[in-house]
GROMACS .gro file of N, CA, C and O in nm:
model
  508
    1ALA      N    1  -5.225  -2.399   1.408
    1ALA     CA    2  -5.169  -2.365   1.506
    1ALA      C    3  -5.192  -2.213   1.518
    1ALA      O    4  -5.195  -2.116   1.401
    2VAL      N    5  -5.214  -2.168   1.625
    2VAL     CA    6  -5.226  -2.037   1.671
    2VAL      C    7  -5.096  -1.998   1.722
    2VAL      O    8  -5.048  -2.014   1.843
    3VAL      N    9  -5.068  -1.865   1.645
    3VAL     CA   10  -4.936  -1.816   1.735
    3VAL      C   11  -4.981  -1.674   1.814
    3VAL      O   12  -5.062  -1.598   1.764
    4SER      N   13  -4.926  -1.659   1.927
    4SER     CA   14  -4.980  -1.570   2.011
    4SER      C   15  -4.833  -1.526   2.107
    4SER      O   16  -4.731  -1.574   2.115
    5THR      N   17  -4.828  -1.398   2.112
    5THR     CA   18  -4.698  -1.326   2.179
    5THR      C   19  -4.740  -1.283   2.294
    5THR      O   20  -4.854  -1.196   2.311
    6GLN      N   21  -4.665  -1.349   2.399
    6GLN     CA   22  -4.691  -1.280   2.543
    6GLN      C   23  -4.609  -1.181   2.577
    6GLN      O   24  -4.446  -1.210   2.570
    7SER      N   25  -4.642  -1.067   2.625
    7SER     CA   26  -4.539  -0.958   2.657
    7SER      C   27  -4.496  -0.940   2.811
    7SER      O   28  -4.380  -0.927   2.848
    8GLY      N   29  -4.573  -0.988   2.898
    8GLY     CA   30  -4.525  -0.980   3.027
    8GLY      C   31  -4.511  -1.118   3.109
    8GLY      O   32  -4.463  -1.147   3.247
    9HIS      N   33  -4.584  -1.222   3.029
    9HIS     CA   34  -4.603  -1.339   3.102
    9HIS      C   35  -4.472  -1.422   3.110
    9HIS      O   36  -4.430  -1.476   3.211
   10TYR      N   37  -4.416  -1.453   2.985
   10TYR     CA   38  -4.295  -1.529   2.980
   10TYR      C   39  -4.154  -1.456   2.982
   10TYR      O   40  -4.049  -1.505   2.989
   11GLY      N   41  -4.181  -1.322   2.992
   11GLY     CA   42  -4.036  -1.236   2.992
   11GLY      C   43  -4.032  -1.137   2.893
   11GLY      O   44  -4.073  -1.041   2.887
   12ARG      N   45  -3.955  -1.165   2.778
   12ARG     CA   46  -3.932  -1.053   2.704
   12ARG      C   47  -4.005  -1.077   2.548
   12ARG      O   48  -3.930  -1.116   2.444
   13GLY      N   49  -4.121  -1.098   2.545
   13GLY     CA   50  -4.207  -1.093   2.413
   13GLY      C   51  -4.197  -1.236   2.365
   13GLY      O   52  -4.164  -1.249   2.242
   14ASP      N   53  -4.170  -1.352   2.428
   14ASP     CA   54  -4.182  -1.507   2.397
   14ASP      C   55  -4.302  -1.512   2.293
   14ASP      O   56  -4.403  -1.488   2.330
   15THR      N   57  -4.277  -1.604   2.219
   15THR     CA   58  -4.383  -1.657   2.148
   15THR      C   59  -4.428  -1.785   2.161
   15THR      O   60  -4.341  -1.853   2.202
   16MET      N   61  -4.567  -1.800   2.177
   16MET     CA   62  -4.607  -1.937   2.222
   16MET      C   63  -4.717  -1.990   2.103
   16MET      O   64  -4.774  -1.907   2.027
   17LEU      N   65  -4.690  -2.133   2.071
   17LEU     CA   66  -4.789  -2.165   1.970
   17LEU      C   67  -4.872  -2.249   2.063
   17LEU      O   68  -4.855  -2.328   2.153
   18ASP      N   69  -5.002  -2.240   2.020
   18ASP     CA   70  -5.154  -2.316   2.054
   18ASP      C   71  -5.179  -2.421   1.975
   18ASP      O   72  -5.198  -2.396   1.857
   19PHE      N   73  -5.138  -2.559   2.016
   19PHE     CA   74  -5.149  -2.662   1.938
   19PHE      C   75  -5.296  -2.727   1.981
   19PHE      O   76  -5.331  -2.839   1.931
   20SER      N   77  -5.404  -2.670   2.027
   20SER     CA   78  -5.509  -2.728   2.088
   20SER      C   79  -5.603  -2.785   1.983
   20SER      O   80  -5.663  -2.875   1.987
   21GLY      N   81  -5.613  -2.697   1.862
   21GLY     CA   82  -5.701  -2.754   1.732
   21GLY      C   83  -5.609  -2.856   1.652
   21GLY      O   84  -5.672  -2.863   1.525
   22MET      N   85  -5.534  -2.917   1.661
   22MET     CA   86  -5.452  -2.986   1.546
   22MET      C   87  -5.406  -3.145   1.621
   22MET      O   88  -5.424  -3.171   1.737
   23ASP      N   89  -5.404  -3.246   1.530
   23ASP     CA   90  -5.383  -3.364   1.587
   23ASP      C   91  -5.207  -3.372   1.587
   23ASP      O   92  -5.145  -3.287   1.573
   24GLN      N   93  -5.168  -3.491   1.637
   24GLN     CA   94  -5.044  -3.507   1.682
   24GLN      C   95  -4.936  -3.505   1.582
   24GLN      O   96  -4.824  -3.461   1.587
   25ASN      N   97  -4.962  -3.545   1.449
   25ASN     CA   98  -4.884  -3.538   1.330
   25ASN      C   99  -4.856  -3.380   1.303
   25ASN      O  100  -4.734  -3.375   1.257
   26GLN      N  101  -4.955  -3.333   1.304
   26GLN     CA  102  -4.952  -3.194   1.260
   26GLN      C  103  -4.864  -3.106   1.365
   26GLN      O  104  -4.777  -3.042   1.323
   27GLN      N  105  -4.869  -3.169   1.490
   27GLN     CA  106  -4.798  -3.087   1.590
   27GLN      C  107  -4.618  -3.147   1.572
   27GLN      O  108  -4.557  -3.021   1.594
   28LEU      N  109  -4.606  -3.255   1.570
   28LEU     CA  110  -4.466  -3.296   1.525
   28LEU      C  111  -4.423  -3.232   1.400
   28LEU      O  112  -4.282  -3.222   1.408
   29SER      N  113  -4.485  -3.214   1.304
   29SER     CA  114  -4.459  -3.164   1.172
   29SER      C  115  -4.407  -3.025   1.209
   29SER      O  116  -4.313  -2.972   1.146
   30LEU      N  117  -4.489  -2.946   1.297
   30LEU     CA  118  -4.481  -2.805   1.329
   30LEU      C  119  -4.337  -2.795   1.407
   30LEU      O  120  -4.257  -2.697   1.384
   31ILE      N  121  -4.302  -2.895   1.522
   31ILE     CA  122  -4.205  -2.872   1.600
   31ILE      C  123  -4.087  -2.916   1.523
   31ILE      O  124  -3.988  -2.843   1.531
   32ASP      N  125  -4.087  -3.025   1.405
   32ASP     CA  126  -3.974  -3.047   1.346
   32ASP      C  127  -3.933  -2.940   1.238
   32ASP      O  128  -3.808  -2.911   1.235
   33ASN      N  129  -4.042  -2.876   1.180
   33ASN     CA  130  -4.005  -2.749   1.112
   33ASN      C  131  -3.942  -2.649   1.184
   33ASN      O  132  -3.842  -2.571   1.131
   34GLN      N  133  -3.992  -2.611   1.332
   34GLN     CA  134  -3.953  -2.498   1.409
   34GLN      C  135  -3.788  -2.553   1.449
   34GLN      O  136  -3.696  -2.465   1.435
   35ASP      N  137  -3.784  -2.693   1.477
   35ASP     CA  138  -3.615  -2.740   1.496
   35ASP      C  139  -3.519  -2.733   1.377
   35ASP      O  140  -3.409  -2.683   1.391
   36THR      N  141  -3.584  -2.735   1.230
   36THR     CA  142  -3.496  -2.734   1.136
   36THR      C  143  -3.469  -2.580   1.124
   36THR      O  144  -3.349  -2.542   1.072
   37TYR      N  145  -3.562  -2.496   1.116
   37TYR     CA  146  -3.534  -2.342   1.123
   37TYR      C  147  -3.447  -2.283   1.239
   37TYR      O  148  -3.372  -2.235   1.204
   38LEU      N  149  -3.477  -2.355   1.357
   38LEU     CA  150  -3.361  -2.299   1.456
   38LEU      C  151  -3.232  -2.362   1.409
   38LEU      O  152  -3.118  -2.293   1.437
   39GLN      N  153  -3.207  -2.499   1.374
   39GLN     CA  154  -3.077  -2.519   1.339
   39GLN      C  155  -3.022  -2.453   1.216
   39GLN      O  156  -2.909  -2.429   1.213
   40GLU      N  157  -3.100  -2.427   1.122
   40GLU     CA  158  -3.048  -2.331   1.017
   40GLU      C  159  -3.027  -2.198   1.052
   40GLU      O  160  -2.912  -2.136   0.995
   41ARG      N  161  -3.081  -2.153   1.128
   41ARG     CA  162  -3.057  -2.035   1.187
   41ARG      C  163  -2.921  -2.015   1.283
   41ARG      O  164  -2.835  -1.917   1.295
   42GLU      N  165  -2.911  -2.113   1.350
   42GLU     CA  166  -2.779  -2.114   1.424
   42GLU      C  167  -2.643  -2.143   1.337
   42GLU      O  168  -2.554  -2.077   1.349
   43ARG      N  169  -2.682  -2.230   1.236
   43ARG     CA  170  -2.552  -2.253   1.137
   43ARG      C  171  -2.537  -2.117   1.070
   43ARG      O  172  -2.411  -2.094   1.061
   44ASN      N  173  -2.626  -2.039   1.026
   44ASN     CA  174  -2.622  -1.906   0.975
   44ASN      C  175  -2.549  -1.818   1.072
   44ASN      O  176  -2.476  -1.748   1.036
   45ILE      N  177  -2.593  -1.814   1.193
   45ILE     CA  178  -2.519  -1.717   1.312
   45ILE      C  179  -2.379  -1.749   1.301
   45ILE      O  180  -2.271  -1.664   1.326
   46LYS      N  181  -2.339  -1.899   1.290
   46LYS     CA  182  -2.186  -1.943   1.307
   46LYS      C  183  -2.111  -1.890   1.204
   46LYS      O  184  -1.984  -1.863   1.195
   47THR      N  185  -2.183  -1.887   1.079
   47THR     CA  186  -2.125  -1.863   0.946
   47THR      C  187  -2.086  -1.706   0.971
   47THR      O  188  -1.979  -1.676   0.932
   48ILE      N  189  -2.191  -1.631   1.010
   48ILE     CA  190  -2.169  -1.468   1.007
   48ILE      C  191  -2.046  -1.447   1.132
   48ILE      O  192  -1.961  -1.374   1.093
   49TYR      N  193  -2.054  -1.528   1.232
   49TYR     CA  194  -1.946  -1.489   1.347
   49TYR      C  195  -1.813  -1.537   1.272
   49TYR      O  196  -1.712  -1.470   1.280
   50SER      N  197  -1.811  -1.643   1.206
   50SER     CA  198  -1.686  -1.690   1.135
   50SER      C  199  -1.637  -1.581   1.051
   50SER      O  200  -1.525  -1.560   1.031
   51LYS      N  201  -1.737  -1.545   0.961
   51LYS     CA  202  -1.697  -1.422   0.870
   51LYS      C  203  -1.654  -1.309   0.932
   51LYS      O  204  -1.560  -1.244   0.879
   52ILE      N  205  -1.692  -1.268   1.057
   52ILE     CA  206  -1.660  -1.120   1.133
   52ILE      C  207  -1.521  -1.172   1.181
   52ILE      O  208  -1.446  -1.070   1.171
   53GLU      N  209  -1.491  -1.290   1.236
   53GLU     CA  210  -1.359  -1.307   1.273
   53GLU      C  211  -1.240  -1.305   1.140
   53GLU      O  212  -1.164  -1.246   1.185
   54GLU      N  213  -1.272  -1.364   1.057
   54GLU     CA  214  -1.204  -1.341   0.926
   54GLU      C  215  -1.173  -1.206   0.891
   54GLU      O  216  -1.075  -1.155   0.862
   55LEU      N  217  -1.285  -1.109   0.898
   55LEU     CA  218  -1.284  -0.961   0.849
   55LEU      C  219  -1.194  -0.923   0.935
   55LEU      O  220  -1.124  -0.822   0.898
   56GLY      N  221  -1.192  -0.947   1.089
   56GLY     CA  222  -1.120  -0.865   1.176
   56GLY      C  223  -0.977  -0.912   1.146
   56GLY      O  224  -0.867  -0.814   1.158
   57SER      N  225  -0.946  -1.050   1.134
   57SER     CA  226  -0.798  -1.052   1.099
   57SER      C  227  -0.747  -0.991   0.991
   57SER      O  228  -0.647  -0.966   0.970
   58MET      N  229  -0.832  -0.966   0.852
   58MET     CA  230  -0.811  -0.919   0.764
   58MET      C  231  -0.768  -0.784   0.799
   58MET      O  232  -0.678  -0.708   0.734
   59MET      N  233  -0.851  -0.718   0.874
   59MET     CA  234  -0.820  -0.555   0.912
   59MET      C  235  -0.707  -0.559   0.999
   59MET      O  236  -0.622  -0.447   0.977
   60GLY      N  237  -0.658  -0.645   1.075
   60GLY     CA  238  -0.529  -0.641   1.140
   60GLY      C  239  -0.408  -0.641   1.062
   60GLY      O  240  -0.308  -0.574   1.079
   61ARG      N  241  -0.433  -0.737   0.976
   61ARG     CA  242  -0.326  -0.732   0.846
   61ARG      C  243  -0.295  -0.615   0.752
   61ARG      O  244  -0.183  -0.544   0.742
   62LEU      N  245  -0.427  -0.565   0.725
   62LEU     CA  246  -0.451  -0.437   0.664
   62LEU      C  247  -0.362  -0.310   0.737
   62LEU      O  248  -0.280  -0.268   0.676
   63SER      N  249  -0.387  -0.303   0.866
   63SER     CA  250  -0.333  -0.207   0.963
   63SER      C  251  -0.180  -0.210   0.960
   63SER      O  252  -0.112  -0.104   0.953
   64GLN      N  253  -0.137  -0.342   0.968
   64GLN     CA  254   0.038  -0.378   0.972
   64GLN      C  255   0.058  -0.347   0.826
   64GLN      O  256   0.190  -0.249   0.815
   65MET      N  257   0.009  -0.357   0.734
   65MET     CA  258   0.039  -0.311   0.575
   65MET      C  259   0.056  -0.157   0.543
   65MET      O  260   0.145  -0.114   0.518
   66ILE      N  261  -0.036  -0.107   0.633
   66ILE     CA  262  -0.060   0.036   0.613
   66ILE      C  263   0.067   0.108   0.704
   66ILE      O  264   0.124   0.216   0.672
   67ALA      N  265   0.097   0.037   0.831
   67ALA     CA  266   0.195   0.098   0.901
   67ALA      C  267   0.337   0.081   0.843
   67ALA      O  268   0.419   0.156   0.817
   68ASN      N  269   0.355  -0.033   0.747
   68ASN     CA  270   0.480  -0.076   0.683
   68ASN      C  271   0.480   0.029   0.575
   68ASN      O  272   0.597   0.105   0.547
   69GLN      N  273   0.384   0.066   0.510
   69GLN     CA  274   0.398   0.170   0.395
   69GLN      C  275   0.381   0.288   0.454
   69GLN      O  276   0.488   0.372   0.381
   70GLY      N  277   0.379   0.348   0.577
   70GLY     CA  278   0.427   0.464   0.619
   70GLY      C  279   0.554   0.441   0.666
   70GLY      O  280   0.599   0.574   0.626
   71GLU      N  281   0.626   0.352   0.696
   71GLU     CA  282   0.764   0.356   0.704
   71GLU      C  283   0.836   0.364   0.580
   71GLU      O  284   0.926   0.445   0.535
   72THR      N  285   0.787   0.301   0.487
   72THR     CA  286   0.830   0.314   0.330
   72THR      C  287   0.823   0.447   0.295
   72THR      O  288   0.929   0.520   0.241
   73ILE      N  289   0.702   0.515   0.319
   73ILE     CA  290   0.723   0.646   0.278
   73ILE      C  291   0.798   0.747   0.342
   73ILE      O  292   0.848   0.832   0.281
   74SER      N  293   0.827   0.719   0.441
   74SER     CA  294   0.915   0.830   0.518
   74SER      C  295   1.069   0.796   0.486
   74SER      O  296   1.138   0.893   0.475
   75LEU      N  297   1.090   0.649   0.454
   75LEU     CA  298   1.220   0.610   0.413
   75LEU      C  299   1.235   0.718   0.260
   75LEU      O  300   1.343   0.762   0.258
   76LEU      N  301   1.157   0.693   0.193
   76LEU     CA  302   1.153   0.759   0.058
   76LEU      C  303   1.177   0.918   0.066
   76LEU      O  304   1.223   0.963   0.008
   77ASP      N  305   1.096   0.983   0.149
   77ASP     CA  306   1.089   1.132   0.178
   77ASP      C  307   1.222   1.161   0.204
   77ASP      O  308   1.275   1.241   0.155
   78THR      N  309   1.293   1.124   0.316
   78THR     CA  310   1.429   1.081   0.340
   78THR      C  311   1.502   1.080   0.216
   78THR      O  312   1.584   1.173   0.202
   79ASN      N  313   1.517   0.993   0.136
   79ASN     CA  314   1.596   0.980   0.014
   79ASN      C  315   1.578   1.064  -0.070
   79ASN      O  316   1.698   1.116  -0.148
   80VAL      N  317   1.462   1.127  -0.106
   80VAL     CA  318   1.462   1.215  -0.191
   80VAL      C  319   1.512   1.361  -0.135
   80VAL      O  320   1.560   1.421  -0.247
   81THR      N  321   1.513   1.370  -0.003
   81THR     CA  322   1.568   1.491   0.040
   81THR      C  323   1.717   1.510   0.033
   81THR      O  324   1.803   1.586  -0.014
   82ASP      N  325   1.775   1.394   0.058
   82ASP     CA  326   1.901   1.352   0.041
   82ASP      C  327   1.974   1.363  -0.110
   82ASP      O  328   2.034   1.422  -0.170
   83ILE      N  329   1.871   1.314  -0.211
   83ILE     CA  330   1.903   1.314  -0.368
   83ILE      C  331   1.898   1.458  -0.401
   83ILE      O  332   1.981   1.504  -0.475
   84GLN      N  333   1.801   1.519  -0.358
   84GLN     CA  334   1.800   1.691  -0.385
   84GLN      C  335   1.919   1.773  -0.343
   84GLN      O  336   1.975   1.850  -0.418
   85THR      N  337   1.979   1.726  -0.225
   85THR     CA  338   2.079   1.774  -0.166
   85THR      C  339   2.209   1.752  -0.260
   85THR      O  340   2.289   1.837  -0.295
   86ASN      N  341   2.194   1.634  -0.295
   86ASN     CA  342   2.322   1.554  -0.373
   86ASN      C  343   2.327   1.626  -0.524
   86ASN      O  344   2.438   1.659  -0.569
   87VAL      N  345   2.199   1.642  -0.564
   87VAL     CA  346   2.187   1.711  -0.720
   87VAL      C  347   2.244   1.870  -0.695
   87VAL      O  348   2.306   1.891  -0.783
   88ASP      N  349   2.179   1.939  -0.614
   88ASP     CA  350   2.226   2.067  -0.601
   88ASP      C  351   2.379   2.090  -0.567
   88ASP      O  352   2.439   2.178  -0.645
   89ALA      N  353   2.426   1.982  -0.502
   89ALA     CA  354   2.587   2.008  -0.483
   89ALA      C  355   2.660   1.976  -0.614
   89ALA      O  356   2.763   2.026  -0.669
   90ALA      N  357   2.607   1.882  -0.696
   90ALA     CA  358   2.655   1.809  -0.809
   90ALA      C  359   2.658   1.945  -0.910
   90ALA      O  360   2.761   1.974  -0.992
   91HIS      N  361   2.537   2.008  -0.912
   91HIS     CA  362   2.522   2.122  -1.005
   91HIS      C  363   2.635   2.233  -0.979
   91HIS      O  364   2.686   2.278  -1.087
   92SER      N  365   2.642   2.265  -0.843
   92SER     CA  366   2.733   2.390  -0.831
   92SER      C  367   2.898   2.327  -0.859
   92SER      O  368   2.958   2.395  -0.906
   93GLU      N  369   2.917   2.209  -0.843
   93GLU     CA  370   3.038   2.134  -0.880
   93GLU      C  371   3.064   2.155  -1.032
   93GLU      O  372   3.188   2.202  -1.082
   94LEU      N  373   2.966   2.116  -1.127
   94LEU     CA  374   2.980   2.122  -1.250
   94LEU      C  375   2.996   2.260  -1.296
   94LEU      O  376   3.049   2.294  -1.392
   95LEU      N  377   2.925   2.366  -1.229
   95LEU     CA  378   2.932   2.505  -1.291
   95LEU      C  379   3.070   2.558  -1.244
   95LEU      O  380   3.135   2.620  -1.321
   96LYS      N  381   3.152   2.517  -1.138
   96LYS     CA  382   3.260   2.545  -1.092
   96LYS      C  383   3.378   2.495  -1.215
   96LYS      O  384   3.466   2.547  -1.264
   97TYR      N  385   3.353   2.364  -1.242
   97TYR     CA  386   3.428   2.296  -1.354
   97TYR      C  387   3.418   2.360  -1.490
   97TYR      O  388   3.500   2.383  -1.551
   98PHE      N  389   3.298   2.412  -1.514
   98PHE     CA  390   3.261   2.475  -1.655
   98PHE      C  391   3.340   2.596  -1.646
   98PHE      O  392   3.417   2.666  -1.764
   99GLN      N  393   3.358   2.684  -1.551
   99GLN     CA  394   3.426   2.807  -1.538
   99GLN      C  395   3.567   2.789  -1.534
   99GLN      O  396   3.664   2.882  -1.576
  100SER      N  397   3.611   2.687  -1.473
  100SER     CA  398   3.753   2.643  -1.478
  100SER      C  399   3.797   2.619  -1.598
  100SER      O  400   3.907   2.655  -1.678
  101ILE      N  401   3.697   2.542  -1.691
  101ILE     CA  402   3.735   2.495  -1.840
  101ILE      C  403   3.730   2.619  -1.904
  101ILE      O  404   3.801   2.644  -1.992
  102SER      N  405   3.638   2.710  -1.904
  102SER     CA  406   3.623   2.830  -1.989
  102SER      C  407   3.775   2.933  -1.965
  102SER      O  408   3.810   2.982  -2.040
  103SER      N  409   3.807   2.953  -1.831
  103SER     CA  410   3.920   3.014  -1.812
  103SER      C  411   4.054   2.958  -1.867
  103SER      O  412   4.145   3.010  -1.894
  104ASN      N  413   4.056   2.823  -1.863
  104ASN     CA  414   4.170   2.731  -1.908
  104ASN      C  415   4.176   2.746  -2.076
  104ASN      O  416   4.300   2.714  -2.143
  105ARG      N  417   4.055   2.763  -2.123
  105ARG     CA  418   4.049   2.764  -2.279
  105ARG      C  419   4.167   2.840  -2.330
  105ARG      O  420   4.231   2.803  -2.425
  106TRP      N  421   4.152   2.980  -2.279
  106TRP     CA  422   4.263   3.077  -2.346
  106TRP      C  423   4.395   3.005  -2.341
  106TRP      O  424   4.478   3.046  -2.412
  107LEU      N  425   4.440   2.963  -2.229
  107LEU     CA  426   4.560   2.899  -2.183
  107LEU      C  427   4.587   2.777  -2.289
  107LEU      O  428   4.695   2.788  -2.329
  108MET      N  429   4.480   2.694  -2.301
  108MET     CA  430   4.503   2.599  -2.415
  108MET      C  431   4.551   2.666  -2.550
  108MET      O  432   4.627   2.607  -2.592
  109PHE      N  433   4.465   2.777  -2.581
  109PHE     CA  434   4.498   2.818  -2.710
  109PHE      C  435   4.659   2.870  -2.742
  109PHE      O  436   4.695   2.850  -2.810
  110LYS      N  437   4.682   2.953  -2.594
  110LYS     CA  438   4.826   3.001  -2.599
  110LYS      C  439   4.926   2.884  -2.594
  110LYS      O  440   5.025   2.897  -2.669
  111VAL      N  441   4.917   2.780  -2.536
  111VAL     CA  442   5.000   2.649  -2.560
  111VAL      C  443   5.023   2.606  -2.671
  111VAL      O  444   5.114   2.560  -2.735
  112PHE      N  445   4.875   2.572  -2.732
  112PHE     CA  446   4.885   2.512  -2.873
  112PHE      C  447   4.966   2.590  -2.980
  112PHE      O  448   5.024   2.565  -3.057
  113GLY      N  449   4.940   2.733  -2.938
  113GLY     CA  450   4.986   2.846  -3.052
  113GLY      C  451   5.153   2.826  -3.057
  113GLY      O  452   5.216   2.836  -3.129
  114ILE      N  453   5.185   2.831  -2.898
  114ILE     CA  454   5.332   2.811  -2.869
  114ILE      C  455   5.389   2.684  -2.957
  114ILE      O  456   5.502   2.694  -3.035
  115LEU      N  457   5.320   2.576  -2.945
  115LEU     CA  458   5.354   2.443  -3.005
  115LEU      C  459   5.363   2.455  -3.161
  115LEU      O  460   5.470   2.417  -3.209
  116ILE      N  461   5.260   2.519  -3.199
  116ILE     CA  462   5.285   2.547  -3.346
  116ILE      C  463   5.382   2.614  -3.404
  116ILE      O  464   5.452   2.583  -3.509
  117VAL      N  465   5.417   2.724  -3.330
  117VAL     CA  466   5.519   2.821  -3.351
  117VAL      C  467   5.681   2.746  -3.352
  117VAL      O  468   5.740   2.730  -3.441
  118PHE      N  469   5.688   2.663  -3.240
  118PHE     CA  470   5.799   2.575  -3.241
  118PHE      C  471   5.828   2.465  -3.346
  118PHE      O  472   5.911   2.445  -3.389
  119PHE      N  473   5.698   2.401  -3.375
  119PHE     CA  474   5.711   2.324  -3.494
  119PHE      C  475   5.756   2.363  -3.627
  119PHE      O  476   5.820   2.300  -3.690
  120ILE      N  477   5.685   2.509  -3.637
  120ILE     CA  478   5.718   2.548  -3.774
  120ILE      C  479   5.852   2.582  -3.776
  120ILE      O  480   5.929   2.549  -3.885
  121ILE      N  481   5.916   2.647  -3.644
  121ILE     CA  482   6.075   2.683  -3.674
  121ILE      C  483   6.167   2.556  -3.661
  121ILE      O  484   6.260   2.566  -3.734
  122PHE      N  485   6.117   2.471  -3.591
  122PHE     CA  486   6.206   2.333  -3.616
  122PHE      C  487   6.193   2.297  -3.764
  122PHE      O  488   6.307   2.233  -3.802
  123VAL      N  489   6.077   2.289  -3.830
  123VAL     CA  490   6.064   2.246  -3.948
  123VAL      C  491   6.155   2.329  -4.063
  123VAL      O  492   6.236   2.281  -4.153
  124VAL      N  493   6.141   2.456  -4.069
  124VAL     CA  494   6.203   2.558  -4.113
  124VAL      C  495   6.375   2.527  -4.109
  124VAL      O  496   6.434   2.565  -4.200
  125PHE      N  497   6.387   2.552  -3.994
  125PHE     CA  498   6.557   2.554  -3.955
  125PHE      C  499   6.606   2.429  -3.959
  125PHE      O  500   6.737   2.415  -3.982
  126MET      N  501   6.562   2.317  -3.929
  126MET     CA  502   6.616   2.205  -3.918
  126MET      C  503   6.605   2.117  -4.075
  126MET      O  504   6.675   2.027  -4.073
  127ALA      N  505   6.529   2.165  -4.138
  127ALA     CA  506   6.514   2.084  -4.296
  127ALA      C  507   6.593   2.139  -4.388
  127ALA      O  508   6.695   2.200  -4.396
   0.00000   0.00000   0.00000
């Protein structure tokens, strides 16, 4: 078979087979091979198309997941800011309590000293 390409005659560069020097069995064999090739090619195109659709679906799910993660990150940022504020407030309250305990320490020593004095007086005079 002789293959020739026609560029202006059939339209867009169609390929033409010349079967003039072949018998009928060879011609049928070539046509069957060509049909098999075209069917395989159609099957491959359908497979590619289905894979592209699947990829598009996956991309849609991925974009949804990214949007959800963006919301989660925003919530985490807000929570971290709130936690920082609460930790700072707790730190200042602990400092106030520490200062209060430090100033009350002398008071506790005075009260304890007075109790010891009264206990000694009670033991010495009552015994």
